Short mmCIF file of C-alpha atoms and ligand atoms in Angstrom, two decimals:
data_model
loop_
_atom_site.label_atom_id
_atom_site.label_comp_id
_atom_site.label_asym_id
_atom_site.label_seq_id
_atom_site.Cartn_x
_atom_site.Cartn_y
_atom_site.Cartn_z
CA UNK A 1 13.44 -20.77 -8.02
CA UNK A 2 14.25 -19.42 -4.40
CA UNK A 3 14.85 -15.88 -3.22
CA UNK A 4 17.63 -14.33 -1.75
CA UNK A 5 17.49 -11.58 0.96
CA UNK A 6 20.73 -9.69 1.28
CA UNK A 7 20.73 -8.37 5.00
CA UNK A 8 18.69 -9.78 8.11
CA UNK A 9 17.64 -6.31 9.64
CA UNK A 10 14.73 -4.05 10.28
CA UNK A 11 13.44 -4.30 6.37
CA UNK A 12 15.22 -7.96 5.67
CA UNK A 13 13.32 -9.43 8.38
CA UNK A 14 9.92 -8.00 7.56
CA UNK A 15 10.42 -9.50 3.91
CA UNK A 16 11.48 -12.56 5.33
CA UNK A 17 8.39 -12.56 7.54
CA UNK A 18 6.20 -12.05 4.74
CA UNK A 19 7.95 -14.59 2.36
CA UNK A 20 7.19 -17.03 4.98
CA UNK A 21 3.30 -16.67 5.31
CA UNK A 22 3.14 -16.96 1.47
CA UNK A 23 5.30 -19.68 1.70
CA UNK A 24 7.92 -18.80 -0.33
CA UNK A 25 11.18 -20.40 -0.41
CA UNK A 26 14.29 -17.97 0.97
CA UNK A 27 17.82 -17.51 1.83
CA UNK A 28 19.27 -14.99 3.73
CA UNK A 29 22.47 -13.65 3.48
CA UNK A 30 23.74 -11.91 6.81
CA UNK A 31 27.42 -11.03 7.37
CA UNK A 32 26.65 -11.03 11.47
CA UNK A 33 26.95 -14.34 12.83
CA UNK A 34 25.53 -13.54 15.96
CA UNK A 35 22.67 -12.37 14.65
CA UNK A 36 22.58 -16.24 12.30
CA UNK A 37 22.60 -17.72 15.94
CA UNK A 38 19.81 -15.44 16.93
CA UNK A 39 17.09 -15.89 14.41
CA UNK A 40 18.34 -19.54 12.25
CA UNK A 41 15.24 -21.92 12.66
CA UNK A 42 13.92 -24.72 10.59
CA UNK A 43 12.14 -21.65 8.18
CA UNK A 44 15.11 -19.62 8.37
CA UNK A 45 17.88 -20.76 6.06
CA UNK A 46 21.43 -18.56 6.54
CA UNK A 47 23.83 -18.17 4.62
CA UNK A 48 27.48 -16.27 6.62
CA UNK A 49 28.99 -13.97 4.99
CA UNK A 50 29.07 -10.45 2.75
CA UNK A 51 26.66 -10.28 -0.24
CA UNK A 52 28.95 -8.16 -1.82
CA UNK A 53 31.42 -11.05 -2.77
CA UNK A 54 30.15 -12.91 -5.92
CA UNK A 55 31.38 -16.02 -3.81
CA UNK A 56 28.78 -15.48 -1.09
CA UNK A 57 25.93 -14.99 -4.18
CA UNK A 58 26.57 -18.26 -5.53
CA UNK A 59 26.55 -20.19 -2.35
CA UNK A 60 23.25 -19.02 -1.90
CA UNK A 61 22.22 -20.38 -5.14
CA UNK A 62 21.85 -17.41 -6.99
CA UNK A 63 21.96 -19.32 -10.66
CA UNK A 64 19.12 -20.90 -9.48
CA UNK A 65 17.04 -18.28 -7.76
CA UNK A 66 14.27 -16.21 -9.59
CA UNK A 67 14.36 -12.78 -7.20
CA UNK A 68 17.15 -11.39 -4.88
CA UNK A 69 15.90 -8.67 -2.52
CA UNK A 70 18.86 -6.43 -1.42
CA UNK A 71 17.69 -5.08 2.32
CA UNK A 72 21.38 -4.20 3.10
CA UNK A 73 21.34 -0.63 5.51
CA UNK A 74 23.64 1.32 2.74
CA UNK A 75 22.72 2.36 -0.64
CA UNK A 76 26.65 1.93 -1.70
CA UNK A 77 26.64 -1.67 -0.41
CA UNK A 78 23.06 -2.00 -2.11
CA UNK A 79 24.29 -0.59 -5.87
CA UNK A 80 27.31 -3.13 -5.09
CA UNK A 81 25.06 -6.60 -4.44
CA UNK A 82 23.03 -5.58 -7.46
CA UNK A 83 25.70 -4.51 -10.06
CA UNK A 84 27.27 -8.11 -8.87
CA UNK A 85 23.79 -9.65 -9.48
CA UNK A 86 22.82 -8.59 -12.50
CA UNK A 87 26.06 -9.44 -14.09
CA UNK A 88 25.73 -13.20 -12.89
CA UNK A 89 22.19 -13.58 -13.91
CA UNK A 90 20.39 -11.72 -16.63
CA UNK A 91 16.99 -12.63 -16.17
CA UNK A 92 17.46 -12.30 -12.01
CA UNK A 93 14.36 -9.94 -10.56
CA UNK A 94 16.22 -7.91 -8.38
CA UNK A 95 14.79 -5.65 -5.85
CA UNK A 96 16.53 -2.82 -3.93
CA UNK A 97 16.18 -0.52 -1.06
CA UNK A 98 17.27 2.49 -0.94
CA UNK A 99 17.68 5.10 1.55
CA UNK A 100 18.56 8.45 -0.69
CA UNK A 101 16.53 9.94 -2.95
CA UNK A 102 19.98 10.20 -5.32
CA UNK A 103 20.63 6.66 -4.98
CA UNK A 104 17.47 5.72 -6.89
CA UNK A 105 18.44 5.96 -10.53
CA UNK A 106 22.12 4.63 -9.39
CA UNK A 107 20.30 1.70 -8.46
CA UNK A 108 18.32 1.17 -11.63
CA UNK A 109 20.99 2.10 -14.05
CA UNK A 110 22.85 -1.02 -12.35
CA UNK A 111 20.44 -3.33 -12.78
CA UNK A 112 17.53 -3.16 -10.18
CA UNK A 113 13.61 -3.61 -11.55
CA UNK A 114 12.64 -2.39 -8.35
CA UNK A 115 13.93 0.43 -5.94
CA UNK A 116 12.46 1.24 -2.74
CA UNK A 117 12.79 3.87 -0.72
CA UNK A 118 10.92 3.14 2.87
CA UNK A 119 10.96 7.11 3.84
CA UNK A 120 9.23 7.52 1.61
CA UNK A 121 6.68 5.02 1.33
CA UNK A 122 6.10 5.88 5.25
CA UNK A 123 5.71 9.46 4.13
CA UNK A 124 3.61 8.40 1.51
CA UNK A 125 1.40 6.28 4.09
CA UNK A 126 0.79 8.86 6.66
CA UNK A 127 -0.23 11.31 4.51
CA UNK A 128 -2.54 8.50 3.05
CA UNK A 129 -4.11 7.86 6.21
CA UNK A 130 -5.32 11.64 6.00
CA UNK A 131 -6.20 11.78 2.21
CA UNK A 132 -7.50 8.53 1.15
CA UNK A 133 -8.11 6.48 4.80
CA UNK A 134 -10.65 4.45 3.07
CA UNK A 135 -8.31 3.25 0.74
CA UNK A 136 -6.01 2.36 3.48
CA UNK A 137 -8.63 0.83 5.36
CA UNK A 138 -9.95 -1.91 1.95
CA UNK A 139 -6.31 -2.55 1.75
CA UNK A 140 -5.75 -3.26 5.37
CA UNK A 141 -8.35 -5.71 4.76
CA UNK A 142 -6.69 -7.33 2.11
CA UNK A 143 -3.68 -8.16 3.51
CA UNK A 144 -4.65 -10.55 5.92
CA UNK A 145 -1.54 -12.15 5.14
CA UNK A 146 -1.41 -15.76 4.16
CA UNK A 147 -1.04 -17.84 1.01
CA UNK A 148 -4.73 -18.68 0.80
CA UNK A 149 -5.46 -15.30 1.49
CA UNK A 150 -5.29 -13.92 -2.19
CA UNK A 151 -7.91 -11.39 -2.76
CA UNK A 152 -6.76 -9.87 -6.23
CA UNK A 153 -5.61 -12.00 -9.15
CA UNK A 154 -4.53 -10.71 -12.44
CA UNK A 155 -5.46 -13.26 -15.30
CA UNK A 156 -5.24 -13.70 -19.00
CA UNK A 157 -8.46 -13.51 -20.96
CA UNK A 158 -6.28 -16.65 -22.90
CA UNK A 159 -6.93 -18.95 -19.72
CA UNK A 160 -10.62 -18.31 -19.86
CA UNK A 161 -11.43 -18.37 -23.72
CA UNK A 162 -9.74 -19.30 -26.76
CA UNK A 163 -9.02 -15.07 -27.85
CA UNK A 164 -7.93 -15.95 -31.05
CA UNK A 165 -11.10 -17.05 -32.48
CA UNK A 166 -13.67 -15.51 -29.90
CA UNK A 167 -14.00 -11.62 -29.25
CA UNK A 168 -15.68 -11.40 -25.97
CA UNK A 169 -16.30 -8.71 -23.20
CA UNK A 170 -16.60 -8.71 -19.98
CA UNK A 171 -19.80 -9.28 -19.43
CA UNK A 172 -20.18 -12.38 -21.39
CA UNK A 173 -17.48 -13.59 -19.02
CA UNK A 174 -20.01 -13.73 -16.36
CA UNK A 175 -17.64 -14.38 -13.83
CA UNK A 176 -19.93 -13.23 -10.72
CA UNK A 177 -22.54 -15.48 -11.67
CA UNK A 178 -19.97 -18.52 -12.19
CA UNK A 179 -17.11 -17.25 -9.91
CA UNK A 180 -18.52 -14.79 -7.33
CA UNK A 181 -15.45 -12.91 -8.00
CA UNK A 182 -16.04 -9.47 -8.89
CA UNK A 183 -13.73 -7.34 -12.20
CA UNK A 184 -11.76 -4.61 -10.96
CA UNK A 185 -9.43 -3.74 -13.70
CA UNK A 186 -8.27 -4.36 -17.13
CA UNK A 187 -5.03 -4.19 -18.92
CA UNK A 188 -4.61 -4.12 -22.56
CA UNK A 189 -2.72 -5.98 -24.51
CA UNK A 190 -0.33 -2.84 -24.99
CA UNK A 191 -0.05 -2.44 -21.14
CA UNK A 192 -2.94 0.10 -20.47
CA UNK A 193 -4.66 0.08 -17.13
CA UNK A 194 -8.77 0.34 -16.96
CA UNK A 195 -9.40 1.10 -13.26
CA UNK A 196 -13.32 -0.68 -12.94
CA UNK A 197 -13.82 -0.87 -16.87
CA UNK A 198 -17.25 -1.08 -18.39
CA UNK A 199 -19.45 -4.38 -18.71
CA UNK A 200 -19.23 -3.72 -21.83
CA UNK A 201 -15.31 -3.52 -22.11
CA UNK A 202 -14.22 -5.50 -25.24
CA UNK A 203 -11.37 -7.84 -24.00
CA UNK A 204 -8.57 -8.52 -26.70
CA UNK A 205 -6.35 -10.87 -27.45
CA UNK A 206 -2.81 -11.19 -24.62
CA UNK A 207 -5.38 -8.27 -22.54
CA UNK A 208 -5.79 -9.26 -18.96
CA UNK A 209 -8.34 -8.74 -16.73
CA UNK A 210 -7.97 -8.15 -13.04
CA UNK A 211 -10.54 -9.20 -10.42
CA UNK A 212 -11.29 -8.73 -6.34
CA UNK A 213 -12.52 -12.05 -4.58
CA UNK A 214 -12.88 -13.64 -1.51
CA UNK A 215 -10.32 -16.49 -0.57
CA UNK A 216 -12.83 -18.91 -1.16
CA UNK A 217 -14.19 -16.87 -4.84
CA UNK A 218 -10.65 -17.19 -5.84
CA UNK A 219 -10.33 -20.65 -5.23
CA UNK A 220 -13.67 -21.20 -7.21
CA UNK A 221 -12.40 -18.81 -10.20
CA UNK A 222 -8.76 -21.36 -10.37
CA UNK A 223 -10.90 -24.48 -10.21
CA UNK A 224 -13.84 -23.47 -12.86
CA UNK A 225 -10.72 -22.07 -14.70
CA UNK A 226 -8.03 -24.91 -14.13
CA UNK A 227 -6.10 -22.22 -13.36
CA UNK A 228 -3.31 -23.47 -10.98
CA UNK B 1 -8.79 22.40 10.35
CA UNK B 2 -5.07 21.93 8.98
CA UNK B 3 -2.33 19.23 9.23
CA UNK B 4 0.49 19.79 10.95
CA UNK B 5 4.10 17.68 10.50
CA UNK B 6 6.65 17.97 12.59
CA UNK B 7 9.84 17.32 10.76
CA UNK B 8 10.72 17.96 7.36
CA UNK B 9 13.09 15.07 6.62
CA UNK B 10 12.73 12.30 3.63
CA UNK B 11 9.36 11.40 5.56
CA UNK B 12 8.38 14.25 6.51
CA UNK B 13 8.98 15.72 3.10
CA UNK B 14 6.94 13.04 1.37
CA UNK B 15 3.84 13.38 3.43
CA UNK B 16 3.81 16.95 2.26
CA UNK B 17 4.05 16.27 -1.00
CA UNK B 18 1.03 13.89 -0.95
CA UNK B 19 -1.03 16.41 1.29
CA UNK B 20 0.09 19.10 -0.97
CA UNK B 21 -1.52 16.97 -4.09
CA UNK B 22 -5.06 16.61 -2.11
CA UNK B 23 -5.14 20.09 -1.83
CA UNK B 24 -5.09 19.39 1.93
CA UNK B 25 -3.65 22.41 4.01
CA UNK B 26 -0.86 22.10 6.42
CA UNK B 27 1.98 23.40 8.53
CA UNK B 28 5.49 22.42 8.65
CA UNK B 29 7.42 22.43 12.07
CA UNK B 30 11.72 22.79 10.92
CA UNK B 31 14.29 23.17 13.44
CA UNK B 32 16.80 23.95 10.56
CA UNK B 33 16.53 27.51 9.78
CA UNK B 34 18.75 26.51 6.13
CA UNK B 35 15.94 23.92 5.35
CA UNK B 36 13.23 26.31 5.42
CA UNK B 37 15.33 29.15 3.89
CA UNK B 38 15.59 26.16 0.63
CA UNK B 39 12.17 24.90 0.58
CA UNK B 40 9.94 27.23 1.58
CA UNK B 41 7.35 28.95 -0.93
CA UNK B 42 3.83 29.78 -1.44
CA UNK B 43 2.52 26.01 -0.47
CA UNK B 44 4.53 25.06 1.83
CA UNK B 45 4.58 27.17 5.09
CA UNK B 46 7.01 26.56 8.11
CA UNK B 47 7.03 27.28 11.40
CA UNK B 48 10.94 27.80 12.63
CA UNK B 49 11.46 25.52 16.09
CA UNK B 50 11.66 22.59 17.77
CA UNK B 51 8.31 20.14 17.89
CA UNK B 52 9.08 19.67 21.64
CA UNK B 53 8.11 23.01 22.87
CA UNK B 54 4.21 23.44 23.60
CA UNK B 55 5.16 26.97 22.35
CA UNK B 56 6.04 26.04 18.95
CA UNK B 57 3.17 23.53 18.75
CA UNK B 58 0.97 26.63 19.19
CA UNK B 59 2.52 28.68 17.03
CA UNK B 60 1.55 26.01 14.41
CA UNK B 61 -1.71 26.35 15.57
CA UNK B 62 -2.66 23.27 17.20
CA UNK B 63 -5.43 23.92 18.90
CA UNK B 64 -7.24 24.57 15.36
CA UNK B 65 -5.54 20.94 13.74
CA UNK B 66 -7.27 18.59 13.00
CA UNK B 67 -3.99 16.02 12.35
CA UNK B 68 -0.46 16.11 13.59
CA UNK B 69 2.13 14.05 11.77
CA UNK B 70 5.43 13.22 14.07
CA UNK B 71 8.34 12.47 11.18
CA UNK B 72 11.40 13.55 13.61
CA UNK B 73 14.31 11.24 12.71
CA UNK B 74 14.50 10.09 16.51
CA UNK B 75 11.90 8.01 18.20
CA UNK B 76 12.07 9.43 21.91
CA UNK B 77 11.53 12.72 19.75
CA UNK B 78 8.46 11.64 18.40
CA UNK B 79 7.55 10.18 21.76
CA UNK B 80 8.25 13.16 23.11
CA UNK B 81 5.84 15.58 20.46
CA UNK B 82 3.01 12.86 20.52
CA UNK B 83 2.74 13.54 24.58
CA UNK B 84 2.61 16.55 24.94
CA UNK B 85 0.64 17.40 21.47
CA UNK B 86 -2.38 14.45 23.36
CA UNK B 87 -1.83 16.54 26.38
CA UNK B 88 -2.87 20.20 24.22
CA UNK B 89 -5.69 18.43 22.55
CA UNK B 90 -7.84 15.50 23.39
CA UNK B 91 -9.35 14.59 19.97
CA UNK B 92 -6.40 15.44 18.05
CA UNK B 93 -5.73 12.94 15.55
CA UNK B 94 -2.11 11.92 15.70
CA UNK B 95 0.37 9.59 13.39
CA UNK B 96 4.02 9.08 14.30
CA UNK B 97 6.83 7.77 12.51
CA UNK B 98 9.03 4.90 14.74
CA UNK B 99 12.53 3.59 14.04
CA UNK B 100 12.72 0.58 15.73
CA UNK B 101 10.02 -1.41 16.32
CA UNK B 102 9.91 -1.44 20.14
CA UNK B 103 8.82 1.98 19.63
CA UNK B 104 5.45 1.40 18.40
CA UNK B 105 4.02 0.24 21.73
CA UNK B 106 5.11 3.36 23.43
CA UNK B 107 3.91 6.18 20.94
CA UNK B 108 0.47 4.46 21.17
CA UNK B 109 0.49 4.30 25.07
CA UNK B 110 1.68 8.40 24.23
CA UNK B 111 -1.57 9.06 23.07
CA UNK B 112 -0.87 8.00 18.71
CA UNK B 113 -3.87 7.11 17.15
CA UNK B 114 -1.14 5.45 14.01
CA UNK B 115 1.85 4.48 14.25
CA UNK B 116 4.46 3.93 11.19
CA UNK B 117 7.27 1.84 10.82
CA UNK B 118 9.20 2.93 7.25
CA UNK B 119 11.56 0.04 7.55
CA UNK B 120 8.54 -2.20 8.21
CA UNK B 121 6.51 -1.08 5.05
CA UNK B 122 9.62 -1.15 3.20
CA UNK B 123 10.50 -4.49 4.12
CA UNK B 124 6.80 -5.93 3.34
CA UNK B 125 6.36 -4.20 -0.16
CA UNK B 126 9.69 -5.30 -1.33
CA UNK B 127 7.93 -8.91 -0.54
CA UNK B 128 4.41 -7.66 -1.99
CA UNK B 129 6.16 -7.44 -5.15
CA UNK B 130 6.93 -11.36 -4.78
CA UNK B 131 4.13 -12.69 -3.02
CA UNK B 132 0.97 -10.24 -4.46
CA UNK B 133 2.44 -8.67 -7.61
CA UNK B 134 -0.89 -8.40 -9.37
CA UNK B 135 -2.69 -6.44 -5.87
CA UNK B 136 0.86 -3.88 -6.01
CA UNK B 137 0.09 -3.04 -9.64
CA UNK B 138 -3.35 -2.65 -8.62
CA UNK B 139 -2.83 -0.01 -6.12
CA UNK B 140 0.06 1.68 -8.39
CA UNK B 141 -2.49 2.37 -10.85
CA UNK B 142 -5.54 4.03 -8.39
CA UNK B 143 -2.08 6.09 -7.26
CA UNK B 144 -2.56 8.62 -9.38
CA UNK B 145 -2.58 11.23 -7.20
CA UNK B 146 -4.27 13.95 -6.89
CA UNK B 147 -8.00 15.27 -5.29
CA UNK B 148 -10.13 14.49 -7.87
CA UNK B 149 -8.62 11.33 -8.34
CA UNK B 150 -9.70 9.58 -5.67
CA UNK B 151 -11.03 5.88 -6.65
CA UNK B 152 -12.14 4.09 -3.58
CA UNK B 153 -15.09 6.20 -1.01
CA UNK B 154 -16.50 4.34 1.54
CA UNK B 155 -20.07 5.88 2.02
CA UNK B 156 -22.59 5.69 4.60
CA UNK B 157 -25.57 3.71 3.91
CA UNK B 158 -27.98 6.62 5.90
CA UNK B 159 -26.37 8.43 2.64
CA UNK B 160 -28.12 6.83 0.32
CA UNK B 161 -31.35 6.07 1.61
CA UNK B 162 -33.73 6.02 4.67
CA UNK B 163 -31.85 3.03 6.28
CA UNK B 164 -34.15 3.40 9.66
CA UNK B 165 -37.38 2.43 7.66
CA UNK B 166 -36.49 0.72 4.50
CA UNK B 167 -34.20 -2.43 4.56
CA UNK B 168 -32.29 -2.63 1.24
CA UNK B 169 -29.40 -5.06 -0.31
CA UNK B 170 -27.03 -3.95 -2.51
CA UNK B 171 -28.29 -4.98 -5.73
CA UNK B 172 -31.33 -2.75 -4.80
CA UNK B 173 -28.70 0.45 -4.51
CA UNK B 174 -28.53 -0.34 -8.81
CA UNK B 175 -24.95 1.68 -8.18
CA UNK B 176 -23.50 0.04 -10.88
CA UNK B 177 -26.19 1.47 -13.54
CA UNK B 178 -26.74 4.24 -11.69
CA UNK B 179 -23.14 5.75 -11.36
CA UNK B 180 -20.81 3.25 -12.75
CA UNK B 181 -19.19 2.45 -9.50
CA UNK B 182 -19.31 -1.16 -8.45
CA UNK B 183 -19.21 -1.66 -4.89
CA UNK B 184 -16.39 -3.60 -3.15
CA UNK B 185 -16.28 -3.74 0.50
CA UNK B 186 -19.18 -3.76 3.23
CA UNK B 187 -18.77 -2.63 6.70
CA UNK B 188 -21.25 -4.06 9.23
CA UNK B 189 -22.33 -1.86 12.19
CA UNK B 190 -20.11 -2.85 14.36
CA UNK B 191 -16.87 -2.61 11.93
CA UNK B 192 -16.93 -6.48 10.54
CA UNK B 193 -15.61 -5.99 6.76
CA UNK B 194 -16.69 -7.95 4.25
CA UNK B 195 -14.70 -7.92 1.00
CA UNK B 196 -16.27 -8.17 -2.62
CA UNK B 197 -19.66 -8.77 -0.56
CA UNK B 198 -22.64 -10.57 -2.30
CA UNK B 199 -25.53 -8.70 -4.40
CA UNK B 200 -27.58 -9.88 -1.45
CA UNK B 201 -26.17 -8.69 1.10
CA UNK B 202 -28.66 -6.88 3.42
CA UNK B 203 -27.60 -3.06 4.50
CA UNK B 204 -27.81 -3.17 8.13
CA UNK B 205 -28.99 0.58 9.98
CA UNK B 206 -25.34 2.19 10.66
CA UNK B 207 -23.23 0.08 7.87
CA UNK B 208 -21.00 1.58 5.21
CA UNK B 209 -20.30 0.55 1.58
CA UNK B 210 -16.95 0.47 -0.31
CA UNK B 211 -17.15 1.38 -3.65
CA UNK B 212 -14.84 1.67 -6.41
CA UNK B 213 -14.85 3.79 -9.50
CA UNK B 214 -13.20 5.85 -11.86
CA UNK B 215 -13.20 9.58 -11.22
CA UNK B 216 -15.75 10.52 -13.32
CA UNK B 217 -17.93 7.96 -11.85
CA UNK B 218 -17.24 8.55 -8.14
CA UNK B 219 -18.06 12.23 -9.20
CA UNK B 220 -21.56 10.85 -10.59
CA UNK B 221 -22.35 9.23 -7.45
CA UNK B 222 -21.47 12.38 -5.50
CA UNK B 223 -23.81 13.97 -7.35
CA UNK B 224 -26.25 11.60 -7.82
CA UNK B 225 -26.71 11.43 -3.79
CA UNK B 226 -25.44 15.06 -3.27
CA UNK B 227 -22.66 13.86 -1.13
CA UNK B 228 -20.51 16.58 -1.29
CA1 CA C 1 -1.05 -13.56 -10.85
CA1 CA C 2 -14.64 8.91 2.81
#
């Protein structure tokens, strides 16, 4: 239930570093040895050699890993790892980057459920920091990065009532009161996204509702909740 | 009063698409004369020449912007256009793309009031998507872009009430029944943030609230307090 990280640069590395503060468990595979001599630590587990060989996937475990991340610096090489992926594991969650526009739907048509393109998410943040800097800012203060740091939780009305029987809203959740934790969203059981919904918002059954807490409010919501 | 980018790559490209969304107007600086001849049109306006000459920054009008964003390709580049655009205007505000990360340091000591690192954001969203799925989808869905789509206004308290001679709390602002927007975020006088903050929390003189809201509600409150 690892992940793998195909490539130990500029982007690998900052997924690694994040991986690590959640405390996720990772593998990287990096075809530079020198750079394996460089970073390996006890929280950095290598693996030498060229994610494009199906070889190299396995001896990183990838039968048993739930997400590879391919960070390699070449969309080619990229489409490559996760063609090679997705045909070992079916149910893999595999995550590219990409540096062409072009090489987006390449990447999806071969098997990736997520493509990113960091020019354009910078792009996208710099022209955020003129348009919506207050957004940037509440998010800034979000990601105070840790894995006791979770501000925003996603949860199934299931865990908190039995659905089936009960028709509830939000309001008679009362989480503020019990939780201190605060609802910011609401997703329908067909997938449809309520940005702040109404008190009043009707929750049905397999809907979700998404809330904004404190460290501490979150904790409070999985305890009352048995959650974890 | 307009934005102006230097650079009209992947990143630079992007950031005028979002600006271009907010209605927000802007300038584009293009050394490649066959890059404006393709993309230019009735929103997007170029100025042909190289972001290193204080001549060309004029031309773009710089002493009338209120932002310049530095997407060049090449770091000493951008070093190079956030000195000497700091050295034009004092209170210029001023947001730079870096390559490598070494980079960052320097472009602030330059006189960059942001500094962004596409390979860095790249890097930690591919491991948001791991780590904080449930925030990502969050944000995704206030994306929507556009300027009367804005979700998330942080508002000063002075706004919304005489905060020299009455002392309030937020439950006494009644936003919620007032304008449908729930508030979020609390910003002390001296910048301490404070997510999700408690109904009781006391406005201090100088503090700011973050609320959150549909568009049709964060249009109520504008109206409501005629913050527009
Ligand atoms: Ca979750
Ligand atoms: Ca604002």
């Amino acid at each position: 239930n690892h992940i793998i990280i195909c490539g130990y640069g500029r982007n690998g590395k900052q997924a690694a570093t994040k991986l690590l503060a959640y405390n996720k468990p990772f593998v990287i595979i990096e075809k530079n040895k020198e750079t394996i001599e460089k970073f390996q630590d006890e929280n950095t587990h290598f693996v030498l050699g060229n994610a494009n060989e199906d070889e190299v996937l396995h001896q990183a475990g990838i039968e048993r890993a739930s997400t590879l991340i391919s960070a390699l610096p070449n969309d080619a090489d990229n489409l490559f790892v996760v063609l090679s992926a997705r045909q070992i594991k079916k149910d893999l969650r595999i995550i590219s980057r990409a540096s062409q526009e072009t090489s987006y739907e390449k990447l999806k048509l071969a098997g990736a459920n997520n493509v990113i393109l960091p020019d354009r998410i910078g792009g996208d943040h710099m022209a955020s920091l003129v348009v919506v800097p207050d957004l940037i800012e509440f998010i800034d203060n979000l990601a105070i990065v840790g894995e006791t740091n979770i501000n925003i939780e996603e949860i199934s009305v299931e865990k908190l009532y039995d659905a089936n029987t009960t028709q509830r809203t939000i309001k008679d959740l009362d989480l503020r009161h019990k939780t201190g934790c605060t609802v910011i969203g609401y997703k329908g059981q067909n997938g449809e996204y309520v940005v702040n919904p109404e008190a009043e918002q009707k929750l049905a059954p397999n809907s979700k509702i998404i809330v904004l807490g404190r460290p501490e409010q979150i904790h409070k919501l999985n305890t009352v909740y048995k959650l974890d």
